[in-house]
CSV table of C-alpha atoms and ligand atoms in Angstrom, one decimal:
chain,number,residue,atom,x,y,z
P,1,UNK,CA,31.9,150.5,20.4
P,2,UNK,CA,34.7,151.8,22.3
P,3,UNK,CA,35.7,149.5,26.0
P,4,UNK,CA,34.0,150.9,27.9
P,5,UNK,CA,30.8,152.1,25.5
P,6,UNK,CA,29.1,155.4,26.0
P,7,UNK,CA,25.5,155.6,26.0
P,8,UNK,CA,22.8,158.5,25.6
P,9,UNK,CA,19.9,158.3,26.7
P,10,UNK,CA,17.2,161.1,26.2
P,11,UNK,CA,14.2,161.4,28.4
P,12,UNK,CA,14.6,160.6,32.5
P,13,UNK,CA,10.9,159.2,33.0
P,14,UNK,CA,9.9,155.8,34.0
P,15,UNK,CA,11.4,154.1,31.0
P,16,UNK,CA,14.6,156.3,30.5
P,17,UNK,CA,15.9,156.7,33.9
P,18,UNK,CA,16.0,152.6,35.0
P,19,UNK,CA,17.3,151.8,31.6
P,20,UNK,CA,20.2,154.7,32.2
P,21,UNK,CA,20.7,153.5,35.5
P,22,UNK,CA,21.1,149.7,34.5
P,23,UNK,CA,23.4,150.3,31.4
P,24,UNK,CA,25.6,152.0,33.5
P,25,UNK,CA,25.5,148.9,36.0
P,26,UNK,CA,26.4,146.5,32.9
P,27,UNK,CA,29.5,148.9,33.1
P,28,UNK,CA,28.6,151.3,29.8
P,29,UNK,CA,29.4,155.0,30.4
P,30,UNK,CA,25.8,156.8,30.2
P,31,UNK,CA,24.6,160.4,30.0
P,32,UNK,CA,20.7,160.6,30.8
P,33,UNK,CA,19.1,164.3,29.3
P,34,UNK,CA,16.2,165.3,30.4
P,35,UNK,CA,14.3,168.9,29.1
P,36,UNK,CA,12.6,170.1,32.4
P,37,UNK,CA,13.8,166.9,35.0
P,38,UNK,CA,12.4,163.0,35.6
P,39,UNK,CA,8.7,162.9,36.5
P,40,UNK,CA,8.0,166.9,35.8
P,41,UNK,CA,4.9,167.7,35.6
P,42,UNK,CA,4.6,166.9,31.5
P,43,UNK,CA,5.9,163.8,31.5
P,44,UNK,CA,3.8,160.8,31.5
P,45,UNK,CA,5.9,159.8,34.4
P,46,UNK,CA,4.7,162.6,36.8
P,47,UNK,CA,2.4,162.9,39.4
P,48,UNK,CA,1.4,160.7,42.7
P,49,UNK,CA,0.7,157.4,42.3
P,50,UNK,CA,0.5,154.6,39.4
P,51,UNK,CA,-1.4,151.3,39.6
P,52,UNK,CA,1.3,148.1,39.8
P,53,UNK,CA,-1.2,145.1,38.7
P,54,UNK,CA,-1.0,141.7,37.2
P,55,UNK,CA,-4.0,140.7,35.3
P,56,UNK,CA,-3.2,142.1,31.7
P,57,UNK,CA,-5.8,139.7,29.6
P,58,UNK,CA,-4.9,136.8,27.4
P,59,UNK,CA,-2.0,136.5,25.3
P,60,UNK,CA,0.6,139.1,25.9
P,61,UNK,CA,4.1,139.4,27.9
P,62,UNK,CA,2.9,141.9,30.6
P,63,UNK,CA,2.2,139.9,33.4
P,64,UNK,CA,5.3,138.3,33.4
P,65,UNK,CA,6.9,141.5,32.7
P,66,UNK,CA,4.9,142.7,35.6
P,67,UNK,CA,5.8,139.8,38.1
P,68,UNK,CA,9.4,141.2,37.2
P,69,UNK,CA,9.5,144.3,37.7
P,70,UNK,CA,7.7,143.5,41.4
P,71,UNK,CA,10.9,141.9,42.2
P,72,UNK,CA,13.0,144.4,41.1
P,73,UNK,CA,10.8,147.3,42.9
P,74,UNK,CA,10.9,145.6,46.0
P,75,UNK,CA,14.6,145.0,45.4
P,76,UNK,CA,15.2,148.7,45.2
P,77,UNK,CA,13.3,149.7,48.2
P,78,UNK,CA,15.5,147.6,50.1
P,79,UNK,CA,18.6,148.5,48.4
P,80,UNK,CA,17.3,152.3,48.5
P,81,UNK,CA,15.7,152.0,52.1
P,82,UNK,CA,12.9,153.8,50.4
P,83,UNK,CA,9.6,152.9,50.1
P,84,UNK,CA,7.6,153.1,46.4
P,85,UNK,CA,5.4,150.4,46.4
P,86,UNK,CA,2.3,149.8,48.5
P,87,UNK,CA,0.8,146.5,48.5
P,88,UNK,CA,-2.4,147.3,49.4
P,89,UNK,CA,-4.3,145.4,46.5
P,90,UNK,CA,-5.7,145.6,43.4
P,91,UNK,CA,-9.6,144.2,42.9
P,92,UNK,CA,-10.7,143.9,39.6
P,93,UNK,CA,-14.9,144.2,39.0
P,94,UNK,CA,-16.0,142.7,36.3
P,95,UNK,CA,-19.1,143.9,34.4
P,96,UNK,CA,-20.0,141.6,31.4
P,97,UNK,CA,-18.5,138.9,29.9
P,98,UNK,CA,-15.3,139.6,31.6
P,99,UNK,CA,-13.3,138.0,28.8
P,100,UNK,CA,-10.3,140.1,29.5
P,101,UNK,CA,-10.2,138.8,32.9
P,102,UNK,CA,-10.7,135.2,32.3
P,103,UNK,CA,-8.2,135.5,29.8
P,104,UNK,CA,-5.9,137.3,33.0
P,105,UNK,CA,-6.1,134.2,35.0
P,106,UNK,CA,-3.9,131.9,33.8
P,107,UNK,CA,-0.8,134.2,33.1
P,108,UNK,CA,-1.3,135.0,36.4
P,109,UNK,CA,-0.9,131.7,37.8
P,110,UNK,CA,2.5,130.9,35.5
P,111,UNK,CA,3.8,134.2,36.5
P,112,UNK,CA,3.1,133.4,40.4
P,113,UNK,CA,1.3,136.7,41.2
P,114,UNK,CA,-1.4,135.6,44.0
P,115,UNK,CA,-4.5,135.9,43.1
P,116,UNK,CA,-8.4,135.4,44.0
P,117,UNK,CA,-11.7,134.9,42.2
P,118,UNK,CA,-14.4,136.5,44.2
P,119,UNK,CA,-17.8,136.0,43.9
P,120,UNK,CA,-20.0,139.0,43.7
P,121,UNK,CA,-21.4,138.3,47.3
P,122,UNK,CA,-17.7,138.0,48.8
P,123,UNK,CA,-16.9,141.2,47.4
P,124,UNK,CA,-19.4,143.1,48.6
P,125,UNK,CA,-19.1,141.7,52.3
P,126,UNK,CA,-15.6,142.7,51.9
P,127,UNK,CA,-15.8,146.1,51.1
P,128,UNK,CA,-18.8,147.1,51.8
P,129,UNK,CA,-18.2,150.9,51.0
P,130,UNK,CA,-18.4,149.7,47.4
P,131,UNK,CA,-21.9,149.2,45.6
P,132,UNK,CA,-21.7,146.3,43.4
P,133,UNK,CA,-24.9,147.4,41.1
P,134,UNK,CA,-24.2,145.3,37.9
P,135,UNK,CA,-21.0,143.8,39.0
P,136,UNK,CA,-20.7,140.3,38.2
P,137,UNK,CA,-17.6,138.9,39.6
P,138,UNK,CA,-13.7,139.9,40.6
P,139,UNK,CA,-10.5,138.9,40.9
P,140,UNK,CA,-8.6,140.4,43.5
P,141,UNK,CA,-4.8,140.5,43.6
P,142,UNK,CA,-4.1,140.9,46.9
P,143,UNK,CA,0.0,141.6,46.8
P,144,UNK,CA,-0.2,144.1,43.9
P,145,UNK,CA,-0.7,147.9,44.6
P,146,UNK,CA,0.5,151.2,44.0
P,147,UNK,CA,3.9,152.8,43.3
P,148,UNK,CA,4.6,156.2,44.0
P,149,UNK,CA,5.4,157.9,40.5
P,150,UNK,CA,7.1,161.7,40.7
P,151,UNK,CA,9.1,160.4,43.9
P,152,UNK,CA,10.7,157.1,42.5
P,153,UNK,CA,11.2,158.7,38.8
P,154,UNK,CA,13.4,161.4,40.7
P,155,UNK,CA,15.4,158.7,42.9
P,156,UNK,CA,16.3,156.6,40.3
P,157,UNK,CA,18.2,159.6,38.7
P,158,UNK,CA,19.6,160.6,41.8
P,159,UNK,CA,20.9,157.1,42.3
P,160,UNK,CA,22.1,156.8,38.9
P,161,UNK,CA,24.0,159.9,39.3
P,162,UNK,CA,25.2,158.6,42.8
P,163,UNK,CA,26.5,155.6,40.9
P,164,UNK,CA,28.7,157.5,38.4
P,165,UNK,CA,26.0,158.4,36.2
P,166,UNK,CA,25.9,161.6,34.1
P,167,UNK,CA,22.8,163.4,34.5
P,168,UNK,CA,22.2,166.7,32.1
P,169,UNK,CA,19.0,168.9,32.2
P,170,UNK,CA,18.9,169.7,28.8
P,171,UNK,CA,16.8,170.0,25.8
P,172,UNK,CA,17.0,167.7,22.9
P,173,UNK,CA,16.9,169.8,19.6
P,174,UNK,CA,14.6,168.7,16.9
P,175,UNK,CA,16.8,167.0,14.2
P,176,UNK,CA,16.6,164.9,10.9
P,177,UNK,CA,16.6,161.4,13.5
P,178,UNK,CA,14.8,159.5,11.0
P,179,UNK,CA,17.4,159.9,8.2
P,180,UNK,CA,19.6,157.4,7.8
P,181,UNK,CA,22.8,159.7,7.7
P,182,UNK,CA,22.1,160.6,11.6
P,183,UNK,CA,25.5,160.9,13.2
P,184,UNK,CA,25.4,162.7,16.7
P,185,UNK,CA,23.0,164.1,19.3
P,186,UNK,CA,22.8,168.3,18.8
P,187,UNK,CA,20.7,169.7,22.3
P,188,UNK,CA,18.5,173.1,22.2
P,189,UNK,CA,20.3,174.6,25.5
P,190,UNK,CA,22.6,177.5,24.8
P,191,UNK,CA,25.6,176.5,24.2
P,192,UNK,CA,27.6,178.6,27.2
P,193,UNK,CA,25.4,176.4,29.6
P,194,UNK,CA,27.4,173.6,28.3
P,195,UNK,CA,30.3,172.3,29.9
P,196,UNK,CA,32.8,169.7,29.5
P,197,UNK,CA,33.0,167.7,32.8
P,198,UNK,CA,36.4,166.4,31.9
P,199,UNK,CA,39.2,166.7,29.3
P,200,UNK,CA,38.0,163.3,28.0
P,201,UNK,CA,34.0,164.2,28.1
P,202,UNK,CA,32.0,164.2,24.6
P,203,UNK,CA,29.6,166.7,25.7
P,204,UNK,CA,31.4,169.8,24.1
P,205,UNK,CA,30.3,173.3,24.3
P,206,UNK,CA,29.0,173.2,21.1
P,207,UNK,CA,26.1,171.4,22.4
P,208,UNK,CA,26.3,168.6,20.8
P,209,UNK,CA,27.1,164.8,22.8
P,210,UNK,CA,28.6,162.1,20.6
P,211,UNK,CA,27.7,158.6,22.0
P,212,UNK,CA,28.5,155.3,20.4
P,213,UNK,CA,24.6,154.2,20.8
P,214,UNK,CA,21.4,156.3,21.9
P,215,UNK,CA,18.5,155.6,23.7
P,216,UNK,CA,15.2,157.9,23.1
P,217,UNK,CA,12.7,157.5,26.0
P,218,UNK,CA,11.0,160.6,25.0
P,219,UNK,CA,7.5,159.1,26.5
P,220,UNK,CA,4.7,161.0,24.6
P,221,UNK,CA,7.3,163.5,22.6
P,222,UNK,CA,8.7,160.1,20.8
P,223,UNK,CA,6.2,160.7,17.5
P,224,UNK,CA,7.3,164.2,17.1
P,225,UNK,CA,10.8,163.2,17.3
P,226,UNK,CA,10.2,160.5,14.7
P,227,UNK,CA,7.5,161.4,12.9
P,228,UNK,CA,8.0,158.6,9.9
P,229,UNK,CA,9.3,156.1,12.7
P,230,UNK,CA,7.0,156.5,14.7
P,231,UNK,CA,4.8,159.4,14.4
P,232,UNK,CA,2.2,157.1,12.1
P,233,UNK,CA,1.7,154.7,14.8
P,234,UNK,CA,1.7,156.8,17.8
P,235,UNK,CA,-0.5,158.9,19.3
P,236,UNK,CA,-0.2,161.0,22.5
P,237,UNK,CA,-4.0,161.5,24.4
P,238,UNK,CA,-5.7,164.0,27.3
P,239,UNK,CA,-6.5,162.1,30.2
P,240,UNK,CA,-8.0,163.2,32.9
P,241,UNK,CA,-7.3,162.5,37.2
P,242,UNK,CA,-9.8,163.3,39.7
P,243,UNK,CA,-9.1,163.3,44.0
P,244,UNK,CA,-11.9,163.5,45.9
P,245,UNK,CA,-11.4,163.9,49.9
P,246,UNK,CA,-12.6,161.3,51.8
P,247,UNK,CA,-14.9,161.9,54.7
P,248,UNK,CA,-13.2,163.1,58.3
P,249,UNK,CA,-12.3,160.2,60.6
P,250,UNK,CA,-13.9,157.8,58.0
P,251,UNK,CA,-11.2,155.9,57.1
P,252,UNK,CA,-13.5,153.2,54.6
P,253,UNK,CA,-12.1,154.9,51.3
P,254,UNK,CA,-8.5,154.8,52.2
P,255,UNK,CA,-5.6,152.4,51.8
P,256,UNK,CA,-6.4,150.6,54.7
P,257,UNK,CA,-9.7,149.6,54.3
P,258,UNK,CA,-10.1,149.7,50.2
P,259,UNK,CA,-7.5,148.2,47.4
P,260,UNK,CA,-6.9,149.2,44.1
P,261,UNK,CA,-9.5,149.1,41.9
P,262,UNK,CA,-10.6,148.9,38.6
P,263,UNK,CA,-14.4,148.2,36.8
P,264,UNK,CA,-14.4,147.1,33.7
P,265,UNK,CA,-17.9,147.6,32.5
P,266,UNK,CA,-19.1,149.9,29.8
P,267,UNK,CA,-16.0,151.9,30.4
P,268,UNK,CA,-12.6,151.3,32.1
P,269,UNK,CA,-12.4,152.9,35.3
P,270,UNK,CA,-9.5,152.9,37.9
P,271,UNK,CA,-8.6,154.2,41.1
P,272,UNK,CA,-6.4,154.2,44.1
P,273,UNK,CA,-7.7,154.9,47.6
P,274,UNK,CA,-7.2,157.7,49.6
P,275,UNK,CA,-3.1,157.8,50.6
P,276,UNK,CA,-0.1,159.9,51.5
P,277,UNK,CA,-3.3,162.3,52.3
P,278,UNK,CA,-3.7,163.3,48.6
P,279,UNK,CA,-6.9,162.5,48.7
P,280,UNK,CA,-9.0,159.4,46.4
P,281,UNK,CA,-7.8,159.2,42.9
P,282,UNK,CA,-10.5,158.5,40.1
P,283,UNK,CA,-10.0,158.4,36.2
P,284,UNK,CA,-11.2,157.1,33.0
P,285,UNK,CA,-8.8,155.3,31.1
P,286,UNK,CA,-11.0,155.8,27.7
P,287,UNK,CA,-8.6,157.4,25.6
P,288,UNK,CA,-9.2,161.2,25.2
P,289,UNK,CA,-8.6,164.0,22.5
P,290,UNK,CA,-5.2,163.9,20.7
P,291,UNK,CA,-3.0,166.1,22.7
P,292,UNK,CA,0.2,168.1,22.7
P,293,UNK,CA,2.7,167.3,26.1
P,294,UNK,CA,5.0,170.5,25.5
P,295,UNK,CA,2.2,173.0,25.0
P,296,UNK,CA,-1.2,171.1,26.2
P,297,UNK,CA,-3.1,173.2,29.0
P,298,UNK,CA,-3.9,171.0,31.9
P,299,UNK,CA,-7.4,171.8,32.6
P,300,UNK,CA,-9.7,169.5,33.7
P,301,UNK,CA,-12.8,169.7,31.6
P,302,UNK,CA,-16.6,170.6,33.2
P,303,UNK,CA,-17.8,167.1,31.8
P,304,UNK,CA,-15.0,165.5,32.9
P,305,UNK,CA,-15.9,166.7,36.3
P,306,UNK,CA,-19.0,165.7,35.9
P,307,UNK,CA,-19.0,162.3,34.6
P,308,UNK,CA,-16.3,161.5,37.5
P,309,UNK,CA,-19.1,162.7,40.1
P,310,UNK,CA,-21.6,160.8,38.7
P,311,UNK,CA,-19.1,157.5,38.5
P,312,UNK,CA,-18.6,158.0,42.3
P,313,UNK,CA,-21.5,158.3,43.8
P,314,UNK,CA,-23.0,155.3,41.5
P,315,UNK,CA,-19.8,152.7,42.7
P,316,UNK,CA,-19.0,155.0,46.2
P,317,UNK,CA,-22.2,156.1,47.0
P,318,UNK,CA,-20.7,157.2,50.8
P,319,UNK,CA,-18.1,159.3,48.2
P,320,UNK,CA,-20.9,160.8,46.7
P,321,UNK,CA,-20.6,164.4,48.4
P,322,UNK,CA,-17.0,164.5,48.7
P,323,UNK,CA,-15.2,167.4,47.1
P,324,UNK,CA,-12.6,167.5,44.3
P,325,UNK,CA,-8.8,168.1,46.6
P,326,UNK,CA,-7.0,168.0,43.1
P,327,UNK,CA,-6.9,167.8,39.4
P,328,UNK,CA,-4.6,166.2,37.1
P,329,UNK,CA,-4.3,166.3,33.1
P,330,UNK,CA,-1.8,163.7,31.8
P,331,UNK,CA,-1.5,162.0,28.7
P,332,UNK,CA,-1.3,158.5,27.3
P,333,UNK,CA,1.6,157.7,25.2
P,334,UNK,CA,-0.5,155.2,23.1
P,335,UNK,CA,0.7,153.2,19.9
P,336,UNK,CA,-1.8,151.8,18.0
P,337,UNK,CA,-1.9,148.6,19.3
P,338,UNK,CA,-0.9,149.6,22.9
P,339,UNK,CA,2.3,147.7,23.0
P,340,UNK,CA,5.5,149.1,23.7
P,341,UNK,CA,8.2,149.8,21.4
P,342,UNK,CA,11.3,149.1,22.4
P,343,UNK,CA,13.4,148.4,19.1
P,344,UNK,CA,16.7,149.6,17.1
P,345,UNK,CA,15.7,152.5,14.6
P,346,UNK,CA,15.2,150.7,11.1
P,347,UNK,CA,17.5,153.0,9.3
P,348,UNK,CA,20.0,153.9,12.2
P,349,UNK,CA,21.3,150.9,13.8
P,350,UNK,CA,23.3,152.8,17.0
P,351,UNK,CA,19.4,154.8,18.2
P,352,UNK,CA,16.9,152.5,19.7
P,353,UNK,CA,13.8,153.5,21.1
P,354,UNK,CA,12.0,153.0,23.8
P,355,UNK,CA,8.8,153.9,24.6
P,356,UNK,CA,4.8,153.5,23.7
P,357,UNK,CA,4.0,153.2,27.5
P,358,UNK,CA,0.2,152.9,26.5
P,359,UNK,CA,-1.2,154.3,29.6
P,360,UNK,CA,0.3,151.2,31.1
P,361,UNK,CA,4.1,151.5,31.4
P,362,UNK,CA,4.7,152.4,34.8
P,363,UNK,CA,4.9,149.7,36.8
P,364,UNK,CA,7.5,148.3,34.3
P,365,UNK,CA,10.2,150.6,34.3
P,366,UNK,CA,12.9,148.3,36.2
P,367,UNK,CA,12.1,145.3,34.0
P,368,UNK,CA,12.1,147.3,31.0
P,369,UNK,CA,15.2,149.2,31.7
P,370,UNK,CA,17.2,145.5,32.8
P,371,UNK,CA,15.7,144.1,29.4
P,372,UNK,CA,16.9,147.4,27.4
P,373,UNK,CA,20.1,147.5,28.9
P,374,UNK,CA,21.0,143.7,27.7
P,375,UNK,CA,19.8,143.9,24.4
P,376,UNK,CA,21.4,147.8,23.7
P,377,UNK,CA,24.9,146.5,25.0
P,378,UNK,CA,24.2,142.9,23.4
P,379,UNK,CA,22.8,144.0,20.1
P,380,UNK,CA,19.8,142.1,20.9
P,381,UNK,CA,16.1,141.9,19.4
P,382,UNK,CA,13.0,142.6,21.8
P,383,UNK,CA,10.0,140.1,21.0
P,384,UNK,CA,7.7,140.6,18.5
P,385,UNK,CA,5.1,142.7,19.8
P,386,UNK,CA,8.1,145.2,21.1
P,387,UNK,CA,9.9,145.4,17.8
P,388,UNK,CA,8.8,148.7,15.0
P,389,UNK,CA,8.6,145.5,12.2
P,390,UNK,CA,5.0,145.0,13.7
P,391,UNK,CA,3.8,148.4,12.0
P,392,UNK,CA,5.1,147.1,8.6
P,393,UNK,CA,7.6,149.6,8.1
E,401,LIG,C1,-3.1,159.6,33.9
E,401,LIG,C2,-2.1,158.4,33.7
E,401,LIG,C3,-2.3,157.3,34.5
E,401,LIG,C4,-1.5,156.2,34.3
E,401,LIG,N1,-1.6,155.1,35.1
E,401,LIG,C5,-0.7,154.1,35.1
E,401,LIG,C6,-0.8,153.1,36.0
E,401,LIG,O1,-1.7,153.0,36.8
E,401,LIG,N2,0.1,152.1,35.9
E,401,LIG,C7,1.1,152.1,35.0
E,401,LIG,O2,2.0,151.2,35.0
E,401,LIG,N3,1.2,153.1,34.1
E,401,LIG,C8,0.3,154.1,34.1
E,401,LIG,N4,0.4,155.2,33.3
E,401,LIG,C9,1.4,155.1,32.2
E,401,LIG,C10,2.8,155.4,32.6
E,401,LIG,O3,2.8,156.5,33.5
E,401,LIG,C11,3.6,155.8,31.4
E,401,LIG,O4,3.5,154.7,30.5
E,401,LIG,C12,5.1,156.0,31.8
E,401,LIG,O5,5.3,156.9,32.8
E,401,LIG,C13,5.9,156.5,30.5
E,401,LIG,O6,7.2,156.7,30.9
E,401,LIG,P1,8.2,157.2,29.8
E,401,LIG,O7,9.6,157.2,30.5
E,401,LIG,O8,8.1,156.5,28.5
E,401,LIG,O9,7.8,158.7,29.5
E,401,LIG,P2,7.9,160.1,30.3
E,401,LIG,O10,7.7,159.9,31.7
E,401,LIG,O11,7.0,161.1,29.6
E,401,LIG,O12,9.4,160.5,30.1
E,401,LIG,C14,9.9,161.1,28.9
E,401,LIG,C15,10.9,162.1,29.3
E,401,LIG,O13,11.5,162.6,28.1
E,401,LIG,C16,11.8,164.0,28.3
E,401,LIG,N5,11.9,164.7,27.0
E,401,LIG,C17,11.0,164.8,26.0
E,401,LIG,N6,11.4,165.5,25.0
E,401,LIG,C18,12.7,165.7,25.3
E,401,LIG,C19,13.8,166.4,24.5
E,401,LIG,N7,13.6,166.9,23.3
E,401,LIG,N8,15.0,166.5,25.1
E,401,LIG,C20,15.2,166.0,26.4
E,401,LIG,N9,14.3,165.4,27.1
E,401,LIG,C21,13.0,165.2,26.5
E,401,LIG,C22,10.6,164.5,29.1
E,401,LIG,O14,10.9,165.7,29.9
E,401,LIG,C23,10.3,163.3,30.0
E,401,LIG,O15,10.8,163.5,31.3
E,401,LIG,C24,-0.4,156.3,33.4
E,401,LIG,C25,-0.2,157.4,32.6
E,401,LIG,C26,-1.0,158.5,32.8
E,401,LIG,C27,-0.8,159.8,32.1
């Protein structure tokens, strides 16, 4: 690499935009591409809110990676004097045998994220609002929250191009990136859009940027791009969002007076209370029908609809009534074992990628892009369960 390296990094959503905006605070020089702009309404990284939790079940590096990226969220705010992150709470109900939880608790405790064990009797006198029919136990995490997604996705590009970053809103073209012979990043924009910034820039009018390493954060798009990388081990799901408006002047269903919440019975569902006036979000995070982010319709289905109604007024039974403010389709970028993949490409040693957000990658972005940045510029190795080895390739 050249003194002062040049990075590219493709794809400005949650994963893309930290990681451009801490290489180019370990000093590389870093042009971030994005097709239609960080936390559009494709991305995985778009819309309101996202959940910012601890509890992640046994065995895995998320909590920690969690308790990091808290820090370095709350960092930002300050640094920023913006606000992303509302600690109003996560609770957890647990239906079952709640192994996934028990196996939360203790990586919560080494990571220090507070947290609570509440009997079922606690947690309804608590919140009330909230019918507890078949609910066994919870934990409640009473400093985690909710992040604002489209808002912070978009500031972190702005500050990374307030930093000295160059940001380019253009198209990546489809290319051989899974030969081995890959040498340089060709884009789909027409080429007279192009310009050279300087006499010394490598973004030519041919539309073409040469970089000494690349980053591709391409969030759900990642299989197509490398569809024998990754396109076997990667698949990119509908999922559906519901907000339901809460009652006039009855304030029991909104962040002040209900966390976070997630019950893990039969199925996994999650929602955040009613904020920023957008109403209160509900979703199913089964994973849905295989689905395309570029050309996907995002159309909530009728059973959707319906099996969100029924949800609420079984767990919110004062929600029961309440009508639908907004719909959302987004989709999962899911591997198959739901662990990121943040790795060097097997047969191109200068492209990593970064990505497999699971449904779950959100709240990481900082932490992710700090870690990507040291091991890009360090030519270091994510752990294990990061690295593209896993799927045997
Ligand atoms: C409904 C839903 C709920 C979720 N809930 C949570 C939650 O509560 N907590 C949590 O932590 N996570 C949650 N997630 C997951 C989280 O949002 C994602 O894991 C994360 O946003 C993925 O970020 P990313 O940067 O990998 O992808 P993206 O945000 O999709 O970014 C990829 C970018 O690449 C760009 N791109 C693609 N192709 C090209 C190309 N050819 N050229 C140039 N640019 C290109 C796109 O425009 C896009 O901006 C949820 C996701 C969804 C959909």
């Amino acid at each position: 690499m050249s003194v002062k390296p040049h990075i590219a990094v493709v794809g400005a959503g949650a994963f893309g935009g930290w990681t451009a905006l801490y290489l180019l605070r370990s000093g590389a020089r870093v042009t971030l591409v994005d097709a239609w702009g960080p936390g559009n309404s494709r991305a995985s990284s778009g819309g309101e809110t996202r959940i910012m939790r601890g509890a992640y079940g046994p065995n895995q590096p998320y909590t920690k990676l969690a308790a990091r990226a808290h820090e370095l969220w709350k960092r930002h705010e300050d640094e920023w004097k913006r606000r992303f992150f509302f600690p109003v709470g996560v609770l957890w109900m647990v239906e079952g045998d709640g192994a996934f939880e028990r196996g939360s608790l203790p990586l919560l405790k080494d990571a220090g994220i507070d947290f609570e064990e509440l009997e079922v009797k606690e947690l309804a006198r608590r919140w009330p609002q909230i019918s507890c029919e078949n609910v066994e136990w919870g934990i409640y995490e009473p400093k985690s929250g909710y992040l604002l997604a489209r808002a912070s996705t978009q500031t972190v590009v702005d500050q990374f191009v307030a930093e000295g970053g160059e940001y380019r809103e253009a198209a990546v073209a489809a290319q051989e990136l899974d030969a081995g012979d890959w040498k340089e990043l060709r884009l789909a924009d027409s080429p007279s859009t192009i310009r050279a910034v300087t006499a010394e820039d490598s973004i030519v009018a041919t539309g073409r940027i040469v970089a000494d390493r690349y980053v591709f954060a391409c969030g759900p798009w990642l299989g197509k791009m490398f569809p024998r990388t990754v396109g076997p081990h990667f698949v990119s799901t509908r999922q559906e969002v519901f907000f339901f408006g809460t009652p006039a002047g009855d304030r029991r269903y909104d962040e002040h007076n209900l966390p976070v919440w997630t019950d893990h019975g039969e199925r996994f569902m999650y929602g955040i209370p009613g904020n920023q006036g957008r109403g209160f979000k509900l979703a199913d995070d089964t994973r849905g029908a295989k689905f395309d982010p570029t050309s996907g319709e995002r159309v909530v289905s009728e059973e959707g609809l319906a099996a969100a109604r029924r949800y609420l007024g079984y767990r919110f039974p004062g929600m029961r009534d309440a009508p639908v403010m907004e719909t959302r389709v987004c989709q999962y970028e899911n591997t198959v074992d739901h662990n990121f993949i943040i790795d060097r490409h097997p047969r191109n040693a200068n492209i990593w990628i970064v990505g497999g957000g699971s449904g779950h990658g959100f709240k990481h972005g900082p932490a992710v892009g700090e870690m990507v940045a040291g091991l890009v510029l360090e030519d270091g190795t994510a752990e294990a369960s990061f690295c593209l080895k896993r799927f045997c390739l």
